[in-house]
Coordinates of C-alpha atoms and ligand atoms in Angstrom, one line a residue:
M1 CA -25.1 8.6 3.5
I2 CA -24.0 7.1 0.2
K3 CA -20.6 8.8 0.5
N4 CA -19.7 6.6 3.4
H5 CA -20.0 3.3 1.5
S6 CA -16.8 1.5 1.0
I7 CA -15.8 0.8 -2.6
A8 CA -16.3 -2.9 -2.0
G9 CA -19.9 -2.1 -1.0
L10 CA -20.7 -0.2 -4.2
A11 CA -22.1 -3.2 -6.1
L12 CA -24.4 -3.9 -3.2
C13 CA -25.3 -0.2 -3.0
A14 CA -26.2 -0.3 -6.8
T15 CA -28.2 -3.4 -6.2
L16 CA -30.2 -1.8 -3.5
L17 CA -30.8 1.4 -5.4
G18 CA -31.9 -0.5 -8.5
A19 CA -32.4 0.9 -12.0
G20 CA -34.9 3.6 -11.3
A21 CA -33.6 4.7 -8.0
T22 CA -31.9 7.9 -9.0
S23 CA -34.1 9.7 -6.5
A24 CA -31.7 8.3 -3.9
F25 CA -29.2 11.0 -5.0
A26 CA -29.4 14.7 -4.2
A27 CA -31.6 16.3 -6.8
D28 CA -28.9 18.6 -8.1
E29 CA -26.3 15.9 -8.5
T30 CA -25.8 14.5 -11.9
L31 CA -23.0 12.5 -13.5
R32 CA -21.9 15.7 -15.0
S33 CA -21.8 17.8 -11.8
L34 CA -19.9 14.9 -10.1
A35 CA -17.5 14.5 -13.0
E36 CA -16.7 18.2 -12.8
K37 CA -16.0 17.9 -9.1
N38 CA -13.6 15.1 -9.9
N39 CA -11.9 17.0 -12.7
I40 CA -12.9 14.6 -15.5
Y41 CA -15.1 14.7 -18.6
I42 CA -18.0 12.3 -18.9
G43 CA -20.0 12.0 -22.1
A44 CA -22.1 10.1 -24.6
I45 CA -22.4 10.4 -28.3
L46 CA -25.2 12.3 -29.9
N47 CA -26.8 9.5 -31.9
S48 CA -27.4 9.9 -35.6
Q49 CA -31.2 10.0 -34.9
W50 CA -30.7 13.2 -32.8
F51 CA -29.5 15.0 -35.9
S52 CA -32.6 14.1 -37.8
G53 CA -34.9 15.0 -34.9
Q54 CA -36.1 11.5 -34.4
L55 CA -35.6 11.3 -30.6
P56 CA -37.9 12.1 -27.8
G57 CA -37.4 15.4 -25.9
N58 CA -36.1 13.7 -22.7
Y59 CA -33.2 12.2 -24.7
E60 CA -31.6 15.7 -25.1
Q61 CA -32.6 16.7 -21.6
I62 CA -30.8 13.7 -20.2
H63 CA -27.8 14.2 -22.5
K64 CA -27.1 17.8 -21.6
T65 CA -27.8 17.4 -17.9
Q66 CA -25.7 14.3 -17.4
F67 CA -22.7 14.8 -19.8
N68 CA -20.1 17.5 -20.3
I69 CA -18.4 16.1 -23.5
V70 CA -19.9 15.2 -26.8
V71 CA -19.1 13.5 -30.0
A72 CA -21.2 12.8 -33.1
E73 CA -21.9 9.2 -33.9
N74 CA -21.5 9.6 -37.7
E75 CA -21.8 13.2 -38.7
M76 CA -18.2 14.3 -38.8
K77 CA -16.9 11.3 -40.6
F78 CA -15.4 11.6 -44.1
D79 CA -18.6 10.4 -46.0
A80 CA -20.7 12.8 -44.0
T81 CA -18.5 15.9 -44.4
E82 CA -17.2 15.4 -48.0
P83 CA -19.8 13.2 -49.7
S84 CA -18.6 14.4 -53.2
E85 CA -15.1 15.6 -53.9
G86 CA -14.6 19.2 -52.7
Q87 CA -18.3 19.5 -51.7
F88 CA -18.2 19.9 -47.9
N89 CA -21.2 19.5 -45.7
Y90 CA -20.8 20.9 -42.2
N91 CA -24.5 21.3 -41.3
N92 CA -24.8 18.5 -38.8
G93 CA -21.4 19.1 -37.3
D94 CA -22.3 22.8 -36.9
K95 CA -25.5 21.8 -35.2
M96 CA -23.6 19.7 -32.6
V97 CA -21.0 22.4 -32.0
K98 CA -23.8 24.9 -31.4
Y99 CA -25.5 22.5 -29.0
A100 CA -22.2 21.9 -27.2
K101 CA -21.5 25.7 -26.9
A102 CA -25.0 26.4 -25.6
N103 CA -24.6 23.7 -22.9
G104 CA -21.0 24.3 -22.0
M105 CA -19.7 21.0 -23.3
R106 CA -16.3 19.9 -24.6
V107 CA -16.3 18.7 -28.2
R108 CA -14.6 15.7 -29.8
G109 CA -14.2 15.4 -33.5
H110 CA -14.5 11.9 -34.9
A111 CA -12.8 10.9 -37.2
L112 CA -10.4 12.2 -39.9
A113 CA -8.3 9.4 -41.4
W114 CA -10.2 6.1 -41.1
H115 CA -10.6 3.1 -43.5
S116 CA -14.4 3.0 -42.9
Q117 CA -17.1 5.4 -44.0
V118 CA -14.9 6.8 -46.8
P119 CA -17.2 7.8 -49.7
G120 CA -17.0 5.7 -52.9
W121 CA -15.6 8.6 -55.0
V122 CA -12.2 8.3 -53.2
S123 CA -11.2 4.9 -54.6
Q124 CA -13.4 5.1 -57.7
K125 CA -11.5 8.3 -58.9
Y126 CA -8.1 7.7 -57.5
G127 CA -7.7 3.9 -56.9
K128 CA -4.1 3.5 -55.6
N129 CA -2.7 6.7 -56.9
K130 CA -0.5 7.8 -54.0
K131 CA 0.0 11.4 -55.1
E132 CA -3.7 11.9 -55.5
L133 CA -4.7 10.2 -52.3
L134 CA -2.2 12.3 -50.4
R135 CA -3.8 15.4 -51.9
V136 CA -7.3 14.2 -51.1
L137 CA -6.6 13.3 -47.5
K138 CA -4.6 16.5 -46.8
N139 CA -7.3 18.6 -48.4
H140 CA -10.0 16.9 -46.4
I141 CA -8.2 17.3 -43.1
E142 CA -7.3 20.9 -43.8
K143 CA -10.8 21.9 -44.7
V144 CA -12.6 20.0 -41.9
V145 CA -10.2 20.9 -39.1
G146 CA -10.0 24.5 -40.5
H147 CA -13.8 24.8 -40.5
W148 CA -14.1 24.0 -36.8
K149 CA -10.8 25.5 -35.8
G150 CA -11.0 26.7 -32.1
Q151 CA -14.4 24.9 -31.7
I152 CA -13.4 21.3 -31.6
D153 CA -11.2 20.6 -28.6
E154 CA -9.9 17.2 -29.7
W155 CA -9.8 15.2 -32.8
D156 CA -9.5 11.5 -33.6
V157 CA -7.0 12.1 -36.3
V158 CA -6.3 8.5 -37.1
N159 CA -8.9 5.8 -36.3
E160 CA -8.5 2.0 -36.2
A161 CA -5.3 1.8 -38.3
I162 CA -3.9 -1.3 -36.6
S163 CA -4.7 -4.8 -37.8
N164 CA -6.9 -7.0 -35.7
N165 CA -4.8 -10.1 -36.0
E166 CA -1.2 -9.3 -36.0
P167 CA 0.9 -6.6 -34.6
Q168 CA 1.1 -4.5 -37.7
W169 CA -0.8 -1.7 -39.5
R170 CA -4.2 -2.6 -41.1
T171 CA -3.6 -3.2 -44.8
Y172 CA -7.3 -3.3 -45.7
S173 CA -7.6 0.5 -46.0
V174 CA -7.9 2.8 -49.0
W175 CA -5.3 5.1 -47.3
Y176 CA -2.8 2.3 -46.4
E177 CA -3.1 0.6 -49.7
G178 CA -2.7 3.7 -51.8
I179 CA -0.3 5.8 -49.6
G180 CA 1.4 3.4 -47.2
P181 CA 1.8 3.9 -43.4
E182 CA 3.1 7.4 -43.9
F183 CA -0.5 8.6 -44.2
I184 CA -0.7 8.2 -40.4
D185 CA 2.2 10.5 -39.4
S186 CA 1.2 13.0 -42.1
A187 CA -2.4 13.2 -40.9
F188 CA -1.2 14.4 -37.4
V189 CA 1.1 16.9 -38.9
W190 CA -1.6 18.3 -41.3
A191 CA -4.2 18.6 -38.5
H192 CA -1.8 20.3 -36.1
A193 CA -0.7 22.8 -38.7
V194 CA -4.4 23.9 -39.1
D195 CA -5.4 23.9 -35.5
P196 CA -2.3 23.9 -33.2
D197 CA -4.5 24.2 -30.1
A198 CA -6.6 21.0 -30.7
E199 CA -5.6 17.8 -28.9
L200 CA -4.9 15.1 -31.4
C201 CA -5.6 11.5 -30.7
Y202 CA -5.0 8.1 -32.2
N203 CA -8.2 6.0 -31.5
D204 CA -8.7 2.3 -31.7
Y205 CA -10.5 -0.8 -30.2
N206 CA -9.2 -3.8 -28.3
L207 CA -6.6 -1.6 -26.5
E208 CA -7.8 -3.2 -23.2
Q209 CA -6.3 -6.5 -24.3
G210 CA -2.8 -6.1 -22.9
I211 CA 0.4 -4.2 -23.8
N212 CA 2.5 -7.2 -24.8
P213 CA 4.2 -6.7 -28.2
K214 CA 1.7 -9.1 -29.9
A215 CA -1.4 -7.2 -28.8
K216 CA -2.7 -4.1 -30.5
A217 CA -1.8 -1.8 -27.5
G218 CA 1.8 -3.2 -27.5
F219 CA 2.2 -2.4 -31.2
L220 CA 0.6 1.0 -30.6
L221 CA 2.9 1.9 -27.7
E222 CA 5.9 1.4 -30.0
Q223 CA 4.4 3.7 -32.5
V224 CA 3.6 6.3 -29.9
K225 CA 7.2 6.2 -28.7
R226 CA 8.3 6.7 -32.3
W227 CA 5.9 9.6 -32.8
V228 CA 7.0 11.3 -29.6
A229 CA 10.7 10.8 -30.5
N230 CA 10.1 12.2 -34.0
G231 CA 8.1 15.2 -32.9
I232 CA 4.8 14.0 -34.5
P233 CA 2.1 16.1 -32.8
I234 CA 0.1 13.5 -31.0
H235 CA -1.4 14.2 -27.5
C236 CA -3.7 11.4 -26.7
V237 CA -4.7 7.8 -27.3
G238 CA -8.4 7.0 -27.5
S239 CA -9.4 3.6 -26.3
Q240 CA -12.8 2.8 -27.8
T241 CA -13.4 0.0 -25.2
H242 CA -16.3 -1.8 -26.9
V243 CA -16.2 -4.8 -24.6
E244 CA -18.5 -7.7 -23.9
D245 CA -19.8 -8.8 -20.6
T246 CA -17.1 -11.3 -19.4
T247 CA -19.3 -14.2 -18.5
T248 CA -21.0 -14.4 -21.9
D249 CA -17.9 -14.5 -24.0
K250 CA -15.2 -17.1 -23.3
H251 CA -12.9 -15.4 -25.7
F252 CA -13.0 -12.1 -23.8
I253 CA -9.5 -11.2 -23.0
G254 CA -9.6 -7.5 -22.2
S255 CA -9.7 -6.0 -18.7
P256 CA -9.6 -2.7 -17.0
D257 CA -6.3 -3.6 -15.5
S258 CA -4.8 -4.0 -19.0
L259 CA -6.1 -0.7 -20.0
R260 CA -4.7 0.9 -16.8
S261 CA -1.3 -0.5 -17.8
L262 CA -1.5 1.2 -21.1
A263 CA -2.4 4.5 -19.4
K264 CA 0.6 4.2 -17.1
E265 CA 2.9 3.5 -20.1
L266 CA 1.5 6.5 -22.0
A267 CA 2.0 8.7 -19.0
K268 CA 5.7 8.1 -19.3
L269 CA 5.5 9.6 -22.7
N270 CA 3.3 12.6 -21.6
I271 CA 0.4 11.2 -23.7
K272 CA -3.1 11.1 -22.4
L273 CA -5.4 8.1 -22.4
K274 CA -9.1 8.7 -23.1
I275 CA -11.9 6.2 -23.0
T276 CA -13.8 7.2 -26.1
E277 CA -16.5 4.7 -27.1
L278 CA -17.3 2.6 -24.1
D279 CA -20.1 0.0 -24.2
I280 CA -20.3 -3.3 -22.3
G281 CA -22.7 -5.5 -24.3
F282 CA -24.2 -9.0 -23.7
K283 CA -24.6 -11.5 -26.5
S284 CA -27.8 -11.0 -28.5
G285 CA -30.5 -13.4 -27.7
I286 CA -29.6 -14.2 -24.1
N287 CA -31.8 -13.4 -21.3
V288 CA -30.2 -10.6 -19.3
S289 CA -31.0 -10.9 -15.6
K290 CA -30.9 -8.3 -12.9
S291 CA -27.6 -9.7 -11.5
D292 CA -26.1 -9.5 -15.1
L293 CA -26.9 -5.8 -15.1
E294 CA -25.4 -5.3 -11.7
R295 CA -22.2 -7.1 -12.9
Q296 CA -22.2 -4.9 -15.9
G297 CA -22.4 -1.8 -13.6
K298 CA -19.3 -3.1 -11.8
T299 CA -17.4 -3.3 -15.0
F300 CA -18.5 0.2 -16.0
R301 CA -17.1 1.4 -12.6
E302 CA -13.8 -0.4 -13.0
Y303 CA -13.2 1.4 -16.3
L304 CA -14.2 4.7 -14.6
D305 CA -11.6 4.1 -11.9
I306 CA -8.9 4.4 -14.5
V307 CA -10.1 7.8 -15.5
L308 CA -10.4 8.9 -11.9
E309 CA -7.1 7.5 -10.7
E310 CA -4.6 7.8 -13.5
P311 CA -3.4 11.4 -13.8
N312 CA -3.1 11.3 -17.6
A313 CA -6.7 10.0 -18.1
D314 CA -9.4 12.6 -18.3
T315 CA -12.3 11.3 -20.4
Y316 CA -15.0 8.7 -20.0
L317 CA -17.2 8.6 -23.1
I318 CA -20.0 6.1 -23.7
W319 CA -21.0 5.1 -27.3
G320 CA -24.7 5.9 -26.8
V321 CA -27.2 6.9 -24.2
S322 CA -30.1 4.4 -24.4
D323 CA -30.0 0.7 -25.4
K324 CA -32.8 1.6 -27.8
W325 CA -30.5 3.5 -30.1
S326 CA -27.2 1.6 -30.1
W327 CA -25.0 0.3 -32.9
L328 CA -24.4 -2.9 -30.8
S329 CA -27.1 -5.1 -32.5
G330 CA -24.9 -5.0 -35.6
L331 CA -22.2 -6.7 -33.6
N332 CA -24.6 -9.3 -32.2
R333 CA -24.6 -7.7 -28.8
Q334 CA -27.3 -6.0 -26.7
K335 CA -28.0 -3.8 -23.7
G336 CA -24.5 -2.3 -23.5
L337 CA -25.3 1.2 -22.3
I338 CA -26.4 2.9 -19.1
Y339 CA -30.0 3.8 -19.9
D340 CA -32.6 1.2 -20.9
D341 CA -35.0 1.3 -23.8
N342 CA -37.3 3.7 -22.0
L343 CA -34.4 6.1 -21.0
N344 CA -34.5 4.9 -17.4
P345 CA -31.1 4.7 -15.7
K346 CA -29.8 1.1 -15.3
P347 CA -27.7 -0.2 -12.4
A348 CA -24.6 0.8 -14.5
F349 CA -25.8 4.4 -14.2
D350 CA -26.1 4.1 -10.4
S351 CA -22.7 2.4 -10.2
I352 CA -21.0 5.2 -12.0
M353 CA -22.9 7.8 -10.0
V354 CA -22.0 6.3 -6.6
R355 CA -18.3 6.0 -7.6
L356 CA -18.2 9.6 -8.7
Q357 CA -19.8 10.6 -5.3
T358 CA -17.5 8.5 -3.2
Y359 CA -14.1 8.9 -5.0
E360 CA -11.6 10.6 -2.8
P361 CA -8.5 11.9 -4.7
P362 CA -5.1 11.3 -3.2
K363 CA -4.2 14.3 -0.9
D364 CA -1.7 15.8 -3.3
T365 CA -3.5 16.1 -6.6
S366 CA -0.7 18.1 -8.3
S367 CA 0.8 14.8 -9.7
A368 CA 4.2 16.4 -9.7
D369 CA 6.8 14.5 -11.7
S370 CA 9.6 16.3 -10.0
C371 CA 9.4 18.0 -6.7
E372 CA 12.2 19.5 -4.7
A373 CA 11.8 19.4 -0.9
D374 CA 11.6 23.2 -0.6
S375 CA 9.1 23.6 -3.4
C376 CA 6.6 20.9 -2.5
G377 CA 3.0 21.5 -1.4
D378 CA 3.7 23.2 1.9
S379 CA 1.4 26.1 2.7
T380 CA -2.3 26.0 3.6
N381 CA -3.3 29.0 1.5
V382 CA -1.0 28.8 -1.5
I383 CA -1.0 25.8 -3.7
R384 CA 2.4 25.1 -5.2
T385 CA 2.8 22.9 -8.2
F386 CA 6.1 21.9 -9.8
T387 CA 6.0 19.8 -12.9
V388 CA 8.4 18.8 -15.6
R389 CA 7.3 17.2 -18.9
A390 CA 8.5 17.2 -22.4
G391 CA 11.4 19.5 -21.5
I392 CA 9.0 22.2 -20.1
S393 CA 8.9 22.8 -16.4
M394 CA 6.3 24.7 -14.6
H395 CA 5.9 26.1 -11.1
L396 CA 2.8 27.6 -9.8
A397 CA 2.7 29.6 -6.6
G398 CA -0.6 31.3 -6.0
R399 CA -1.4 32.8 -9.3
T400 CA 2.2 33.3 -10.4
L401 CA 3.2 30.8 -13.0
S402 CA 6.9 30.3 -13.7
I403 CA 8.0 28.4 -16.8
A404 CA 11.4 27.1 -17.9
G405 CA 12.4 25.2 -21.0
V406 CA 10.6 27.4 -23.5
T407 CA 11.5 30.6 -25.3
A408 CA 8.1 32.0 -26.1
A409 CA 5.2 29.7 -25.1
K410 CA 1.5 30.0 -25.3
V411 CA -0.2 29.6 -22.0
E412 CA -3.9 28.7 -21.7
V413 CA -6.1 27.9 -18.8
F414 CA -9.5 26.1 -19.2
D415 CA -12.2 25.5 -16.8
M416 CA -13.4 21.9 -16.3
Q417 CA -15.9 22.3 -19.1
G418 CA -13.2 23.2 -21.5
R419 CA -14.0 26.9 -21.6
P420 CA -10.9 29.1 -21.9
V421 CA -10.5 31.4 -18.9
F422 CA -7.0 32.8 -19.6
N423 CA -4.5 32.9 -22.3
A424 CA -1.2 34.6 -23.0
R425 CA 1.3 34.3 -25.8
N426 CA 5.1 34.6 -26.0
V427 CA 5.5 33.8 -22.3
K428 CA 9.0 33.3 -21.1
G429 CA 9.9 33.3 -17.4
S430 CA 6.7 34.0 -15.7
V431 CA 3.1 35.2 -16.1
E432 CA 0.4 36.2 -13.6
L433 CA -2.9 34.2 -14.1
K434 CA -4.9 37.3 -13.6
N435 CA -8.7 37.2 -13.2
V436 CA -8.8 33.5 -12.8
S437 CA -11.0 32.8 -9.8
E438 CA -10.5 30.0 -7.3
G439 CA -11.1 26.5 -8.6
L440 CA -9.9 23.6 -10.6
Y441 CA -8.5 24.1 -14.0
V442 CA -6.4 22.6 -16.8
I443 CA -3.4 24.5 -17.9
R444 CA -1.7 24.0 -21.2
I445 CA 1.7 25.3 -22.1
Q446 CA 2.7 24.9 -25.7
E447 CA 5.7 25.8 -27.8
G448 CA 5.9 24.2 -31.3
T449 CA 5.3 20.5 -30.8
K450 CA 6.3 20.6 -27.1
S451 CA 3.4 20.8 -24.8
L452 CA 2.6 20.3 -21.1
M453 CA -0.9 19.8 -19.8
Q454 CA -1.7 19.7 -16.2
K455 CA -4.6 19.9 -13.8
I456 CA -4.1 22.8 -11.4
T457 CA -5.9 24.2 -8.4
I458 CA -6.0 27.9 -7.8
K459 CA -6.8 28.9 -4.2
Ligands
G3I501 O1 -26.7 7.1 -43.8 C1 -27.2 5.8 -44.3 C2 -28.6 6.0 -44.8 O2 -28.6 6.9 -45.9 C3 -29.1 4.6 -45.2 O3 -30.5 4.7 -45.5 C4 -29.0 3.6 -44.0 C5 -29.5 2.2 -44.3 O4 -28.8 1.2 -43.6 O5 -27.6 3.6 -43.6 C6 -27.1 4.8 -43.2 O6 -25.8 4.6 -42.9 C7 -25.5 4.0 -41.7 C8 -24.7 4.9 -40.8 O7 -24.3 4.2 -39.6 C9 -25.5 6.1 -40.4 O8 -26.7 5.8 -39.6 C10 -24.7 2.7 -42.0 O9 -25.5 1.8 -42.7 C11 -24.2 2.1 -40.7 O10 -23.3 1.1 -41.0 C12 -23.5 3.1 -39.9 O11 -23.1 2.5 -38.7 C13 -22.1 3.2 -37.9 C14 -20.8 2.5 -37.8 O12 -19.9 3.2 -37.0 C15 -20.2 2.4 -39.2 O13 -18.8 1.9 -39.1 C16 -22.7 3.3 -36.5 O14 -23.9 4.1 -36.6 C17 -21.7 4.0 -35.6 O15 -22.2 3.9 -34.3 C18 -20.4 3.3 -35.7 O16 -19.4 3.9 -34.9 C19 -18.1 3.3 -34.8 C20 -17.1 4.4 -34.6 O17 -17.3 5.4 -35.6 C21 -15.7 3.9 -34.6 N1 -15.6 2.8 -33.6 C22 -16.6 1.8 -33.8 C23 -18.0 2.3 -33.7 C24 -19.0 1.3 -33.7 O18 -18.9 0.5 -34.9

């Protein structure tokens, strides 16, 4: 019944369902199962309190049932993983990777080169000594990425390196002040050298505030163009998307439409957009009404639409599960997540759920960039996909994959939970995707810094 609601009717639907009305959905339907049907990742952080066993049992139950991608709130940051020079602590990160494996979840690593949560010893010992800081950052990235090689699917390699006020790099940063902006390019190169299979992202906030050259996203776009042109191994941009409910902040200038424009620009560069830290808070101290929560649900849905509709967007990750354990109070905001203090789903949860249920992808989901009349989706029992990106072209007919533009590529196929189901090395010409059963997958073809990633359907 819910599937027949028009999109315009979703807010009403969420209103009728109310915060606790998840029973209106089929018992076996979760955000996760619906996200998988829609070929996307949906996730939430594991809060720091989870690592120290301070959360009630239903927190984890909800987390693993509803989400298929995970990231640690603080436990993979520099101060957590290398609290003293050369003394690495991987315990909490290992705990999360084990949890993700046991529950078939994709893993994000957050974050390698960031100005915040850098332990005191870095500047106390090395101040602005460029040579030493380069050595420290390189060693940190090599050790941490190396430790989780093959287990972390994507890394925030550089986090929040752009200034808030002007279109330029953030100067208030131990890495920028000591090394200069080249720490950024280098961080990507170092991470890629250690784990060439990991997706590498630049991650930042306020990217939903427009792509004009004076806005953060406009400045970033110019950098991404330069990185791509120079062969810097970057595969994705993470938009943190910590936004405030529009009616309570006159200065709010971000919008889902602006973020969608960024996704479209990144698509031209073969770079993905991921929503990595979403929350939509209200100002602290205000009385949040039922209709406020419904409007919040609508905004959650509008950001989800980008991930559902833009072919280069695949991830919708929320910075917390319940309002009870949220960093937002430190920002003078409240109630920005999709479960309330008692771990009951809010209207935002229902709004996301309904949208995932009702979304109908366009008929041809192959998102072919180039398609010649005689090779376009024709047959009813063989799916043909023809795609060209980054100089690599790919053609899939049944299970026969033909590749051009490479001399010896690595081909990998993952299921929608990020688990590898096929891989072959030194492929040139064509390869049979043997033993891959029918379904939706992501294929990755890589040679050096050239790579093509594409959702495929095998029938
Ligand atoms: O670990 C210490 C603990 O030893 C001490 O007793 C306690 C006392 O305050 O502090 C603990 O550290 C806190 C840490 O979280 C771990 O809980 C810090 O004070 C606190 O500032 C820190 O806040 C984190 C914040 O990043 C720091 O920048 C938040 O939990 C975390 O949600 C937040 O996450 C960031 C993303 O990494 C990047 N994007 C923005 C996002 C929200 O700020």
